[in-house]
Amino acid sequence: MIWLLISMQPHISKSCLLVDTAAKIWKSLSLTYSKIRNGAQIYDIRNKIHGTKQGEMTISQFYYESCGLWQELDYYQDFQVDCTGDAVKF
């Protein structure tokens, strides 16, 4: 388990020094650094989407800017498929 802590950046490994198994370290770090369910990030992206106006941009610039924001929002949101119909909708 020491090799796991050595391979981390020092500021991250300090938070894991007293954790006794690699599985617990992984769980702790995944909860801390996971991009899924990051409410602040999702809120920020939604505000950017809402505030995005074409203004001086061409239609293609506006389209790609909007698509990029929607893709970023998709990345941060957690989508759970309950049935095959949900997968088709997604």
Coordinates of N, CA and C in Angstrom, one line a residue:
M1 N 0.8 -1.2 0.0 CA 0.0 0.0 0.0 C 0.9 1.3 0.0
I2 N 2.1 1.2 0.5 CA 3.0 2.3 0.5 C 3.2 2.8 -0.9
W3 N 3.3 1.9 -1.9 CA 3.6 2.3 -3.3 C 2.4 3.1 -3.8
L4 N 1.2 2.9 -3.3 CA 0.1 3.7 -3.8 C 0.2 5.2 -3.3
L5 N 0.6 5.3 -2.0 CA 0.8 6.7 -1.5 C 2.0 7.4 -2.1
I6 N 3.1 6.6 -2.4 CA 4.3 7.2 -3.0 C 4.0 7.7 -4.4
S7 N 3.1 7.0 -5.2 CA 2.8 7.4 -6.5 C 1.9 8.6 -6.6
M8 N 1.3 9.0 -5.5 CA 0.4 10.2 -5.5 C 1.1 11.5 -5.3
Q9 N 0.5 12.6 -5.7 CA 1.1 13.9 -5.4 C 1.0 14.1 -3.9
P10 N 2.1 14.7 -3.3 CA 2.2 14.8 -1.8 C 0.9 15.5 -1.1
H11 N 0.4 16.5 -1.7 CA -0.8 17.1 -1.1 C -2.0 16.2 -1.1
I12 N -2.1 15.2 -2.0 CA -3.2 14.3 -2.0 C -2.9 13.1 -1.0
S13 N -1.7 12.6 -1.0 CA -1.3 11.5 -0.2 C -1.4 11.8 1.3
K14 N -1.3 13.0 1.7 CA -1.4 13.4 3.1 C -2.7 13.0 3.7
S15 N -3.8 13.1 2.9 CA -5.1 12.9 3.4 C -5.4 11.4 3.5
C16 N -4.5 10.5 3.1 CA -4.7 9.1 3.1 C -3.7 8.3 4.0
L17 N -2.9 9.0 4.7 CA -1.9 8.4 5.5 C -2.4 7.4 6.5
L18 N -3.5 7.7 7.1 CA -4.1 6.8 8.2 C -5.1 5.8 7.7
V19 N -5.3 5.8 6.4 CA -6.3 4.8 5.9 C -5.6 3.5 5.7
D20 N -6.2 2.4 6.1 CA -5.5 1.1 6.3 C -5.6 0.2 5.0
T21 N -6.5 0.4 4.1 CA -6.5 -0.4 2.9 C -6.5 0.4 1.6
A22 N -6.0 -0.2 0.5 CA -6.1 0.5 -0.8 C -7.5 0.7 -1.2
A23 N -8.4 -0.2 -0.9 CA -9.8 0.0 -1.3 C -10.4 1.2 -0.6
K24 N -10.1 1.4 0.6 CA -10.6 2.6 1.3 C -10.0 3.9 0.8
I25 N -8.7 3.8 0.4 CA -8.1 5.0 -0.2 C -8.7 5.3 -1.5
W26 N -9.0 4.3 -2.3 CA -9.6 4.5 -3.6 C -11.0 5.1 -3.4
K27 N -11.8 4.6 -2.5 CA -13.1 5.0 -2.3 C -13.1 6.5 -1.8
S28 N -12.2 6.8 -0.9 CA -12.1 8.2 -0.4 C -11.8 9.1 -1.5
L29 N -10.8 8.8 -2.3 CA -10.3 9.7 -3.3 C -11.4 9.8 -4.5
S30 N -12.0 8.7 -4.8 CA -13.0 8.8 -5.8 C -14.2 9.7 -5.4
L31 N -14.6 9.7 -4.1 CA -15.6 10.6 -3.6 C -15.2 12.0 -3.7
T32 N -13.9 12.2 -3.3 CA -13.4 13.6 -3.3 C -13.2 14.2 -4.7
Y33 N -12.7 13.4 -5.6 CA -12.3 14.0 -6.9 C -13.2 13.6 -8.0
S34 N -14.3 12.9 -7.8 CA -15.2 12.5 -8.8 C -15.8 13.7 -9.5
K35 N -16.0 13.6 -10.8 CA -16.7 14.7 -11.5 C -18.2 14.5 -11.5
I36 N -18.6 13.3 -11.3 CA -20.0 13.0 -11.2 C -20.7 13.6 -10.0
R37 N -21.8 14.2 -10.1 CA -22.6 14.8 -9.0 C -21.9 16.0 -8.4
N38 N -21.1 16.7 -9.2 CA -20.4 17.9 -8.7 C -21.4 19.0 -8.9
G39 N -22.2 19.3 -7.9 CA -23.2 20.3 -7.9 C -22.8 21.7 -8.3
A40 N -21.7 22.1 -7.8 CA -21.2 23.5 -8.1 C -20.8 23.6 -9.6
Q41 N -20.2 22.6 -10.1 CA -19.8 22.6 -11.5 C -21.0 22.5 -12.4
I42 N -22.0 21.7 -12.1 CA -23.2 21.6 -12.8 C -24.0 22.9 -12.8
Y43 N -24.1 23.6 -11.7 CA -24.7 24.9 -11.5 C -24.0 25.9 -12.4
D44 N -22.7 25.9 -12.4 CA -22.0 26.9 -13.2 C -22.2 26.7 -14.7
I45 N -22.2 25.4 -15.1 CA -22.4 25.1 -16.6 C -23.8 25.5 -17.0
R46 N -24.8 25.2 -16.1 CA -26.2 25.6 -16.5 C -26.3 27.1 -16.6
N47 N -25.6 27.8 -15.7 CA -25.7 29.3 -15.8 C -25.0 29.8 -17.1
K48 N -23.9 29.1 -17.5 CA -23.3 29.5 -18.8 C -24.2 29.2 -20.0
I49 N -24.9 28.0 -19.9 CA -25.8 27.7 -21.0 C -26.9 28.7 -21.1
H50 N -27.5 29.1 -19.9 CA -28.6 30.0 -19.9 C -28.1 31.4 -20.4
G51 N -26.9 31.8 -20.0 CA -26.4 33.1 -20.4 C -25.8 33.2 -21.8
T52 N -25.6 32.1 -22.5 CA -25.0 32.1 -23.8 C -26.0 32.7 -24.8
K53 N -25.6 33.7 -25.5 CA -26.4 34.4 -26.5 C -25.5 34.5 -27.8
Q54 N -26.2 34.5 -28.9 CA -25.4 34.5 -30.2 C -24.6 35.8 -30.3
G55 N -25.3 36.9 -30.0 CA -24.6 38.2 -30.0 C -23.8 38.4 -31.4
E56 N -22.5 38.6 -31.3 CA -21.7 38.8 -32.4 C -21.1 37.5 -33.1
M57 N -21.4 36.4 -32.5 CA -21.0 35.1 -33.0 C -21.8 34.7 -34.3
T58 N -21.1 34.0 -35.2 CA -21.8 33.5 -36.3 C -22.7 32.3 -35.8
I59 N -23.6 31.9 -36.6 CA -24.5 30.8 -36.2 C -23.7 29.5 -35.9
S60 N -22.7 29.3 -36.6 CA -21.9 28.1 -36.4 C -21.1 28.2 -35.1
Q61 N -20.5 29.4 -34.8 CA -19.8 29.6 -33.6 C -20.7 29.4 -32.4
F62 N -21.9 30.0 -32.5 CA -22.9 29.8 -31.4 C -23.3 28.4 -31.2
Y63 N -23.5 27.7 -32.3 CA -23.9 26.3 -32.3 C -22.8 25.5 -31.5
Y64 N -21.6 25.6 -31.9 CA -20.5 24.8 -31.3 C -20.2 25.2 -29.9
E65 N -20.4 26.5 -29.6 CA -20.3 26.9 -28.2 C -21.4 26.3 -27.3
S66 N -22.6 26.3 -27.8 CA -23.7 25.7 -27.1 C -23.6 24.1 -27.0
C67 N -23.2 23.5 -28.1 CA -22.9 22.0 -28.0 C -21.9 21.7 -27.0
G68 N -20.8 22.5 -27.0 CA -19.7 22.2 -26.0 C -20.2 22.3 -24.6
L69 N -21.0 23.3 -24.3 CA -21.5 23.4 -22.9 C -22.5 22.2 -22.6
W70 N -23.3 21.8 -23.5 CA -24.2 20.7 -23.2 C -23.5 19.4 -23.1
Q71 N -22.4 19.2 -23.8 CA -21.6 18.0 -23.7 C -20.9 18.0 -22.3
E72 N -20.4 19.2 -21.9 CA -19.8 19.3 -20.6 C -20.8 19.0 -19.5
L73 N -22.0 19.5 -19.6 CA -23.0 19.2 -18.6 C -23.3 17.7 -18.6
D74 N -23.4 17.0 -19.8 CA -23.6 15.6 -19.8 C -22.5 14.8 -19.1
Y75 N -21.3 15.3 -19.2 CA -20.1 14.7 -18.6 C -20.2 14.7 -17.1
Y76 N -20.7 15.8 -16.5 CA -20.8 15.9 -15.1 C -22.0 15.3 -14.4
Q77 N -23.1 15.1 -15.2 CA -24.3 14.5 -14.7 C -24.3 13.0 -14.7
D78 N -24.9 12.4 -13.7 CA -24.9 10.9 -13.6 C -26.2 10.4 -14.1
F79 N -26.2 9.6 -15.2 CA -27.4 9.1 -15.8 C -27.4 7.6 -15.5
Q80 N -28.5 7.2 -14.8 CA -28.6 5.7 -14.5 C -29.7 5.2 -15.4
V81 N -29.4 4.1 -16.2 CA -30.3 3.5 -17.1 C -31.1 2.4 -16.3
D82 N -32.5 2.6 -16.3 CA -33.3 1.6 -15.6 C -33.8 0.5 -16.5
C83 N -34.0 0.8 -17.8 CA -34.4 -0.2 -18.7 C -33.9 0.2 -20.1
T84 N -34.1 -0.7 -21.1 CA -33.6 -0.4 -22.4 C -34.2 0.8 -23.0
G85 N -35.4 1.1 -22.6 CA -36.1 2.4 -23.1 C -35.3 3.6 -22.7
D86 N -34.8 3.6 -21.5 CA -34.0 4.7 -21.0 C -32.7 4.9 -21.8
A87 N -32.1 3.8 -22.2 CA -30.8 3.8 -22.9 C -31.1 4.4 -24.3
V88 N -32.3 4.0 -24.9 CA -32.6 4.6 -26.2 C -32.9 6.1 -26.1
K89 N -33.5 6.5 -25.0 CA -33.8 8.0 -24.9 C -32.5 8.7 -24.7
F90 N -31.6 8.1 -24.0 CA -30.3 8.8 -23.7 C -29.5 8.9 -25.0

